[in-house]
Coordinates of C-alpha atoms in Angstrom, one line a residue:
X1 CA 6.8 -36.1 24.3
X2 CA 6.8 -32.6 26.2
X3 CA 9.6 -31.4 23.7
X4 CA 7.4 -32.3 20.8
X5 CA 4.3 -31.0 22.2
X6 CA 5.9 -27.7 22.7
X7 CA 7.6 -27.3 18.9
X8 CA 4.0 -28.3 17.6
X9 CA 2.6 -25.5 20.1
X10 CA 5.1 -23.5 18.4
X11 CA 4.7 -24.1 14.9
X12 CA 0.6 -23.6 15.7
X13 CA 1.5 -19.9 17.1
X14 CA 4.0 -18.9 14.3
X15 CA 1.0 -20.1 11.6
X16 CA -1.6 -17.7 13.6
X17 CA -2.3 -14.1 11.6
X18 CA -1.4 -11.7 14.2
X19 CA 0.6 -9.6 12.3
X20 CA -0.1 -6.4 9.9
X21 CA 0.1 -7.0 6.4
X22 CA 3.4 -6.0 4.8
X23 CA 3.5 -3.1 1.8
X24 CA 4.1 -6.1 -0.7
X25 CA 1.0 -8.1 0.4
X26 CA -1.3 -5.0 0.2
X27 CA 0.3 -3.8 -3.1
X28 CA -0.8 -7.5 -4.3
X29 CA -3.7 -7.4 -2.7
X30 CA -4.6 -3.8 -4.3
X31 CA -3.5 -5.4 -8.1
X32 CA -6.1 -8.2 -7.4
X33 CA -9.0 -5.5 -6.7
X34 CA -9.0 -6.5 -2.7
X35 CA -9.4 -3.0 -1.0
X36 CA -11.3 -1.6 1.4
X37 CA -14.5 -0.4 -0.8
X38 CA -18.4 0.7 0.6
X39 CA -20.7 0.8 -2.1
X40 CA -22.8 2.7 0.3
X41 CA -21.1 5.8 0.4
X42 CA -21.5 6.9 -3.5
X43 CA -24.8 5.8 -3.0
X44 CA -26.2 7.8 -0.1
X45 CA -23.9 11.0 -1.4
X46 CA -26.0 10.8 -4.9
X47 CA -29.1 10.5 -2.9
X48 CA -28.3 13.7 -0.6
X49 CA -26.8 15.6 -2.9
X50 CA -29.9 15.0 -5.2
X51 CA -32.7 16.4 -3.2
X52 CA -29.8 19.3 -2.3
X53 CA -30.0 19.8 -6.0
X54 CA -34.3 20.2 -5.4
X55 CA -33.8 23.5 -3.4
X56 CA -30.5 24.8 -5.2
X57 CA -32.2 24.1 -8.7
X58 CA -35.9 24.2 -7.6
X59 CA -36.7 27.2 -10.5
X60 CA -34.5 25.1 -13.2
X61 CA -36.7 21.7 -12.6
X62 CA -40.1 24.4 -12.1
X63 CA -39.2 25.8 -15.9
X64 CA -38.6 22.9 -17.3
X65 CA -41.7 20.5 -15.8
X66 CA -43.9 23.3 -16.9
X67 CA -42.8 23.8 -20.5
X68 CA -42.6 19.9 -20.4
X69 CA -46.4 19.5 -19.7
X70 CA -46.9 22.6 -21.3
X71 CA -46.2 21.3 -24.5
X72 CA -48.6 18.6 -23.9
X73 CA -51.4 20.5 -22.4
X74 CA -51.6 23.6 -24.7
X75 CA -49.5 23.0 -27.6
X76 CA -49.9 19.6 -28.6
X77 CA -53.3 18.7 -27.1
X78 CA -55.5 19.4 -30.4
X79 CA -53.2 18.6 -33.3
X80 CA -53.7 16.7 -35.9
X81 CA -52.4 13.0 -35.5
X82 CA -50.1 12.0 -38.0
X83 CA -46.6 9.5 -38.1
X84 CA -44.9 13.1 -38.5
X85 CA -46.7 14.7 -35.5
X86 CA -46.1 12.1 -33.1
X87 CA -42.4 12.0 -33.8
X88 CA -42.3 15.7 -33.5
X89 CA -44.0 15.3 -30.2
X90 CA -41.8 12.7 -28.9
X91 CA -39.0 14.2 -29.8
X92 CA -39.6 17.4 -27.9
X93 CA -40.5 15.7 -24.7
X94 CA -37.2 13.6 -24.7
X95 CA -35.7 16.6 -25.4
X96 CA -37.3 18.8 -22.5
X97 CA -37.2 15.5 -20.5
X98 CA -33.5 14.8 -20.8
X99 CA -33.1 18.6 -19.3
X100 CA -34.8 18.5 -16.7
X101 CA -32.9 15.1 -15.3
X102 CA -29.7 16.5 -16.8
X103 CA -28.2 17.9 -13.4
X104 CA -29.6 14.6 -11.6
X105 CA -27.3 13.0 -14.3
X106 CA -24.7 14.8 -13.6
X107 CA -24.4 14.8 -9.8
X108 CA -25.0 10.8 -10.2
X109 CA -21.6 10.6 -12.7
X110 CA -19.5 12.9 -10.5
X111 CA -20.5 11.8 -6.9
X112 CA -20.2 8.1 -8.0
X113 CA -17.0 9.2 -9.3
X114 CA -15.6 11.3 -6.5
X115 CA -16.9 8.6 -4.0
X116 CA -15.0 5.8 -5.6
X117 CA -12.0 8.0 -5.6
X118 CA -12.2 8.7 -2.7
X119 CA -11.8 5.4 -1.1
X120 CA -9.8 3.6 -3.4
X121 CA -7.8 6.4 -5.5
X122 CA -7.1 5.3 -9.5
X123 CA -7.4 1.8 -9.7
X124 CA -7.8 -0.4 -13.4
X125 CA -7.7 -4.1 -12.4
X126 CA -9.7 -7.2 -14.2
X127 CA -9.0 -9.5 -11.6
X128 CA -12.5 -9.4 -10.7
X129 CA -13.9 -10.3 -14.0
X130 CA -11.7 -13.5 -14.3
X131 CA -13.5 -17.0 -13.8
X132 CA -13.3 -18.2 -10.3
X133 CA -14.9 -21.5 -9.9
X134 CA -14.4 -21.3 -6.5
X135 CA -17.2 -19.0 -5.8
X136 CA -19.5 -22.0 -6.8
X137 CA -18.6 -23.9 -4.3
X138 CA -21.7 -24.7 -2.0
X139 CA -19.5 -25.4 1.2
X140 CA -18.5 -22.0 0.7
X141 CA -21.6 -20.6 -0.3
X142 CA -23.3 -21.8 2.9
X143 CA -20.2 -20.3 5.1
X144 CA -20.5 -17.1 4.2
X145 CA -24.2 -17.1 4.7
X146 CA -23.4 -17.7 8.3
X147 CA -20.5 -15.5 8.2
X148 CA -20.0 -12.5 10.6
X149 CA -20.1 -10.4 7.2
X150 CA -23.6 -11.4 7.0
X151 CA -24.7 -11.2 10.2
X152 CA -23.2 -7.2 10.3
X153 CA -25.3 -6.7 6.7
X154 CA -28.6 -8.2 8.3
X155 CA -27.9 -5.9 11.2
X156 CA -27.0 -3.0 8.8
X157 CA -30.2 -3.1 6.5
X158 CA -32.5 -3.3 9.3
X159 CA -31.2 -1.1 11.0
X160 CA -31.7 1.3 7.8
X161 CA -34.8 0.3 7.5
X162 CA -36.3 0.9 10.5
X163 CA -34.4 4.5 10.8
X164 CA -36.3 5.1 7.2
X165 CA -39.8 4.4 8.8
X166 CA -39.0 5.8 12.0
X167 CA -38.0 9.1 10.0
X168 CA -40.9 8.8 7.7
X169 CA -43.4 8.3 10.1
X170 CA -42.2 11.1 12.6
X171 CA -42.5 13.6 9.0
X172 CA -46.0 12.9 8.2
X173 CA -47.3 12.1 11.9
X174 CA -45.9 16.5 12.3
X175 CA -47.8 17.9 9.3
X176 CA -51.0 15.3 10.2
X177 CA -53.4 18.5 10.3
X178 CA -52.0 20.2 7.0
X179 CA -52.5 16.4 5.3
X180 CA -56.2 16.7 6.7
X181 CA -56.4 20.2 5.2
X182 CA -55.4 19.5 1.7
X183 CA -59.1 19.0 0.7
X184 CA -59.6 22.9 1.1
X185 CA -56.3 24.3 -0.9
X186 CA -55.6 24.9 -4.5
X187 CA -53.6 22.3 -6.2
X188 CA -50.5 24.4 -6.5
X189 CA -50.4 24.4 -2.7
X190 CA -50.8 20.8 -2.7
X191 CA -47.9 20.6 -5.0
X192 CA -46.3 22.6 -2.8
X193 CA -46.7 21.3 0.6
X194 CA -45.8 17.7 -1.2
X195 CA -42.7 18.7 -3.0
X196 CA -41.6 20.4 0.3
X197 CA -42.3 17.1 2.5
X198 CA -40.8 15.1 0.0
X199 CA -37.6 17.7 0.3
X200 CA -37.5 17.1 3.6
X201 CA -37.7 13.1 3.8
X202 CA -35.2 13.4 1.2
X203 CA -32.9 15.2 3.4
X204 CA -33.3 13.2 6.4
X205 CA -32.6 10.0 4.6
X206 CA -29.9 10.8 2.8
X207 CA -28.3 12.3 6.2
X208 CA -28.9 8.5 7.7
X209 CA -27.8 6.8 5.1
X210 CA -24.5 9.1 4.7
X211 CA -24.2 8.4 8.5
X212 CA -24.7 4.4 8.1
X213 CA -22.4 4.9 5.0
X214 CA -19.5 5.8 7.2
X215 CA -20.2 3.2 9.9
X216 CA -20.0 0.9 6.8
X217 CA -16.8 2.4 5.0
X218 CA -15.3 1.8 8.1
X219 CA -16.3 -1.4 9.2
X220 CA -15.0 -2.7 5.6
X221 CA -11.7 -0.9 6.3
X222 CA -11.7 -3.4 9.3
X223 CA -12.6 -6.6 7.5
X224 CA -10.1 -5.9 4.8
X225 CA -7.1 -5.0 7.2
X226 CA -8.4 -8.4 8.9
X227 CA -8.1 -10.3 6.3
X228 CA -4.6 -9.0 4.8
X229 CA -3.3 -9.9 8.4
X230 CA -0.1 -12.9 7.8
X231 CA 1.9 -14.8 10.5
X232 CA 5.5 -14.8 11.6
X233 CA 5.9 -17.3 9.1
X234 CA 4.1 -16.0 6.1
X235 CA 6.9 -12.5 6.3
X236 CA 9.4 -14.9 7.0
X237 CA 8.2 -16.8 3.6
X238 CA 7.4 -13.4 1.8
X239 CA 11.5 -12.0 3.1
X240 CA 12.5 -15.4 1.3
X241 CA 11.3 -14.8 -1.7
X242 CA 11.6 -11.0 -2.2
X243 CA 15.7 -10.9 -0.2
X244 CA 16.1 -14.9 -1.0
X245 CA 16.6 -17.2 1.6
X246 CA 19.6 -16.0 4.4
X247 CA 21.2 -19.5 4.6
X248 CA 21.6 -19.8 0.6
X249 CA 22.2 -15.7 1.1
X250 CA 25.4 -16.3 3.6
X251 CA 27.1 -18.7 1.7
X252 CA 27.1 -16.6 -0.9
X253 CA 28.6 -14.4 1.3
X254 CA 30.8 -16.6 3.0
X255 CA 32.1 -17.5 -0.8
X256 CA 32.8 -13.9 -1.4
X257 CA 34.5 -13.5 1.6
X258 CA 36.9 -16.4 0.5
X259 CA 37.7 -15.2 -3.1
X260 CA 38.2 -11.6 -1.9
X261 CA 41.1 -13.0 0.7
X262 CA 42.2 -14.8 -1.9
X263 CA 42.4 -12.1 -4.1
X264 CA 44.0 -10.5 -1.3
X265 CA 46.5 -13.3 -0.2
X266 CA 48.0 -12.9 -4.4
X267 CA 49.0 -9.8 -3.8
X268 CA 51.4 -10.2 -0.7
X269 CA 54.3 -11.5 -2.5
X270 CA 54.5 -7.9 -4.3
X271 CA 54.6 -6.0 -1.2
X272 CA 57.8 -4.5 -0.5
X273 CA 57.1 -5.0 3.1
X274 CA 54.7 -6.1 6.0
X275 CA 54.4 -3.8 9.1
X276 CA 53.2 -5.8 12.0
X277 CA 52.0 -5.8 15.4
X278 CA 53.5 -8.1 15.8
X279 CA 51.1 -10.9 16.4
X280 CA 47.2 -9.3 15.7
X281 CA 48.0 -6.8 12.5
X282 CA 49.4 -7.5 9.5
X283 CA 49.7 -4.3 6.6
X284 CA 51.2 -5.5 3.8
X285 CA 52.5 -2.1 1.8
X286 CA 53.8 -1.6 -1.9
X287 CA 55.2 1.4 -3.9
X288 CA 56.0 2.1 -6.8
X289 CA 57.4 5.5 -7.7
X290 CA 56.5 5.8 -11.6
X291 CA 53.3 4.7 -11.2
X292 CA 52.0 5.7 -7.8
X293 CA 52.2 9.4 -5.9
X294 CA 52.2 7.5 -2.3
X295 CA 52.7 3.5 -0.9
X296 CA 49.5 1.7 -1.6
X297 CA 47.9 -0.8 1.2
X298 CA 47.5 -3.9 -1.0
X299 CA 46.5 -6.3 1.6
X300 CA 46.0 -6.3 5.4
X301 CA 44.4 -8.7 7.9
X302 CA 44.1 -9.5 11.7
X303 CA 44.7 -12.4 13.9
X304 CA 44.4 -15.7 11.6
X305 CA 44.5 -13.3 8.4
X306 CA 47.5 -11.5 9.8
X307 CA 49.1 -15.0 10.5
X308 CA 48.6 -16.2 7.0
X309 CA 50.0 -12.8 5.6
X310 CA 53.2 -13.0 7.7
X311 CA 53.2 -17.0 6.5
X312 CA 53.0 -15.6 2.7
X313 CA 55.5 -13.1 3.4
X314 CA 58.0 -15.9 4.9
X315 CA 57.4 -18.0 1.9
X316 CA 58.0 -15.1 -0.7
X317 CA 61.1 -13.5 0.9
X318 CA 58.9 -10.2 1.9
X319 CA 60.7 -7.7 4.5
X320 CA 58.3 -7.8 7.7
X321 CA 59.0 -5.1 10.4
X322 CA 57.3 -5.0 13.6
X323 CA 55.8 -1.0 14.6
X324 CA 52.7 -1.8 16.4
X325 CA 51.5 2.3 16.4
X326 CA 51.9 2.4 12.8
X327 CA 50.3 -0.9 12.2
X328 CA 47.2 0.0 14.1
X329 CA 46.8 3.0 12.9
X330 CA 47.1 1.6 8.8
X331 CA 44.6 -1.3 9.9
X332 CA 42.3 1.2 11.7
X333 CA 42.1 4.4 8.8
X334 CA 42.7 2.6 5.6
X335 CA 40.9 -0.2 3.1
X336 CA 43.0 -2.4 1.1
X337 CA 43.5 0.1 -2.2
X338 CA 43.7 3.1 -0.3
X339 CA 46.9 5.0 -0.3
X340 CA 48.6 5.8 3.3
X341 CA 47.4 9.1 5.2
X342 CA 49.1 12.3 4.8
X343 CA 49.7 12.3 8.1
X344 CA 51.7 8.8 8.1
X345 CA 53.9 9.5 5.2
X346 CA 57.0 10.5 7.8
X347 CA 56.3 7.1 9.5
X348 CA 55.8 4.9 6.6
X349 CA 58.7 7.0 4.5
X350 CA 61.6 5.8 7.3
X351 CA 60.1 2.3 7.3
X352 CA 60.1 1.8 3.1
X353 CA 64.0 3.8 3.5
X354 CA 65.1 0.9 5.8
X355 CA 63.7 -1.8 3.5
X356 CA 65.7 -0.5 0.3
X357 CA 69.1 0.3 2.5
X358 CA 68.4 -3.7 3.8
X359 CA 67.7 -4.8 -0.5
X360 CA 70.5 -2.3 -1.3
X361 CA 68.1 -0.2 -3.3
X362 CA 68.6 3.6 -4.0
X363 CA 64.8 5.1 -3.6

């Protein structure tokens, strides 16, 4: 009962997400449009960089609202009403209109643009646009109302909020007495002193947000790398399928291994000789002057694999000489195919010229 309890303990603990997710799992993850993504940083950028736009461009948007309403108010205010007229009227204020919010077009396109970039690089996925009934599930639904996702929004948008009134009422509460003075200034300077407060709430917001922005960018990052997080078991699965499982892998392996020394075994009977150890190495040798510049190593083994080449060599009629230096040192520095070492020539030269004096052969 103990043993069982403790294999269930461990299956429990290898199932638990503890571990980072693997390149494969976030490269699938990224291909199904799960990233890390604020919508509140392209957001609070366009807002900032808007009312920047106000003081940067302030005699652009001053040309254009006044040729704007000058058109109304001086041009157009006593013609003649016709189909042709109004049109002609129209057209110029979408025109002039369609100016002056030009650059606040601009900044909107390039800052969403630039934001989403930023987070996410290039990115084309329709994963999200695919049917997912699941999303209309009401178990689910009511979960993620309750959800520590929704709990850090709640948190998040009041928190906005009362930094926005806090902000707002700090800005008017300071320029109270210029407020209660308005009634004795021209209307330009009423323009002016709301245009500049507006400016400046404009500013300050956009600051926050930008600030909250951040706290939410990386609060997602969180969440996301949360969620991506696998157990022992899920790499172990994920190794499976991407390297294939290593039992079915090594006996593959294990199969190879057994061709290749049979592969190997074939080709003792047309060594000319086996240099031994005599009992751990086993270098079967072969050489063939018109068709080889030095002997060739054709097979080679140790222990049981030497054994069965000295067994092969028996059966075959193969010369075997013991030389347990030059043995080691062929089973150490060569592969089976390689030709012997330079540096062995002398040794394995006197042992090939005692093999043809013992099959009477003239090299």
């Amino acid at each position: 009962m103990t043993k069982y309890r403790w294999t269930l303990d461990l299956q429990m603990f290898s199932q638990e997400k503890t571990e980072r997710a693997t390149p494969k799992k976030r490269q699938e993850a990224r291909k199904k449009g799960q990233i890390a993504k604020s919508q509140e940083i392209p957001a609070a950028f366009i807002l900032l960089f808007v009312f920047l736009s106000f003081i940067m461009l302030g005699g652009y948007y001053k040309v254009r609202l006044l040729h704007m309403f000058g058109i109304l108010l001086e041009q157009k205010l006593l013609m003649e009403v016709t189909t042709s007229n109004v049109i002609d009227l129209f057209s110029d204020l979408m025109v002039q209109g369609f100016m002056l919010l030009a650059p606040i077009f601009i900044i909107t396109v390039l800052i969403g643009l630039l934001g989403n970039y930023m987070q996410v690089g290039l990115l084309f996925t329709g994963e999200n646009l695919k049917l997912n009934l699941g999303k209309l599930n009401p178990v689910k639904g009511f979960k993620n109302i309750f959800s520590m996702h929704s709990v850090v929004e709640f948190i998040k948008n009041i928190l906005k909020l009362v930094l926005i009134g806090l902000v707002v009422y700090m800005t008017i509460w300071q320029e109270r007495d210029r407020i209660l003075g308005l009634a004795t200034v021209s209307i330009g300077n009423i323009f002016s002193f709301i245009a500049s407060v507006t400016i400046k709430l404009g500013l300050e917001i956009g600051s926050i947000l930008v600030a909250l922005a951040a706290f939410d960018y990386f609060y997602k990052r969180y969440e996301h790398e949360k969620s991506l997080k696998m157990s022992k078991q899920d790499i172990k699965d994920e190794y499976k399928k991407s390297e294939g499982d290593p039992l079915i892998k090594g006996k593959i392996r294990e199969r190879q291994r057994r061709m290749a020394l049979q592969r190997m075994m074939q080709q003792v009977p047309k060594a000319d000789v086996v240099i031994t150890n005599p009992t751990h190495y086993a270098i079967a040798l072969q050489y063939d002057g018109s068709k080889m510049e030095a002997p060739t190593i054709i097979a080679k083994g140790m222990d049981f694999v030497a054994l069965r080449i000295k067994d092969i060599a028996k059966e075959h009629g193969v010369i075997m000489m013991e030389n347990r230096p030059l043995a080691r040192a062929l089973y150490d520095r060569t592969e089976i195919g390689d030709t012997v070492p330079a540096d062995l020539f002398q040794a394995v030269a006197e042992v090939l010229a005692y093999v043809y004096k013992l099959k009477n052969k003239v090299k």
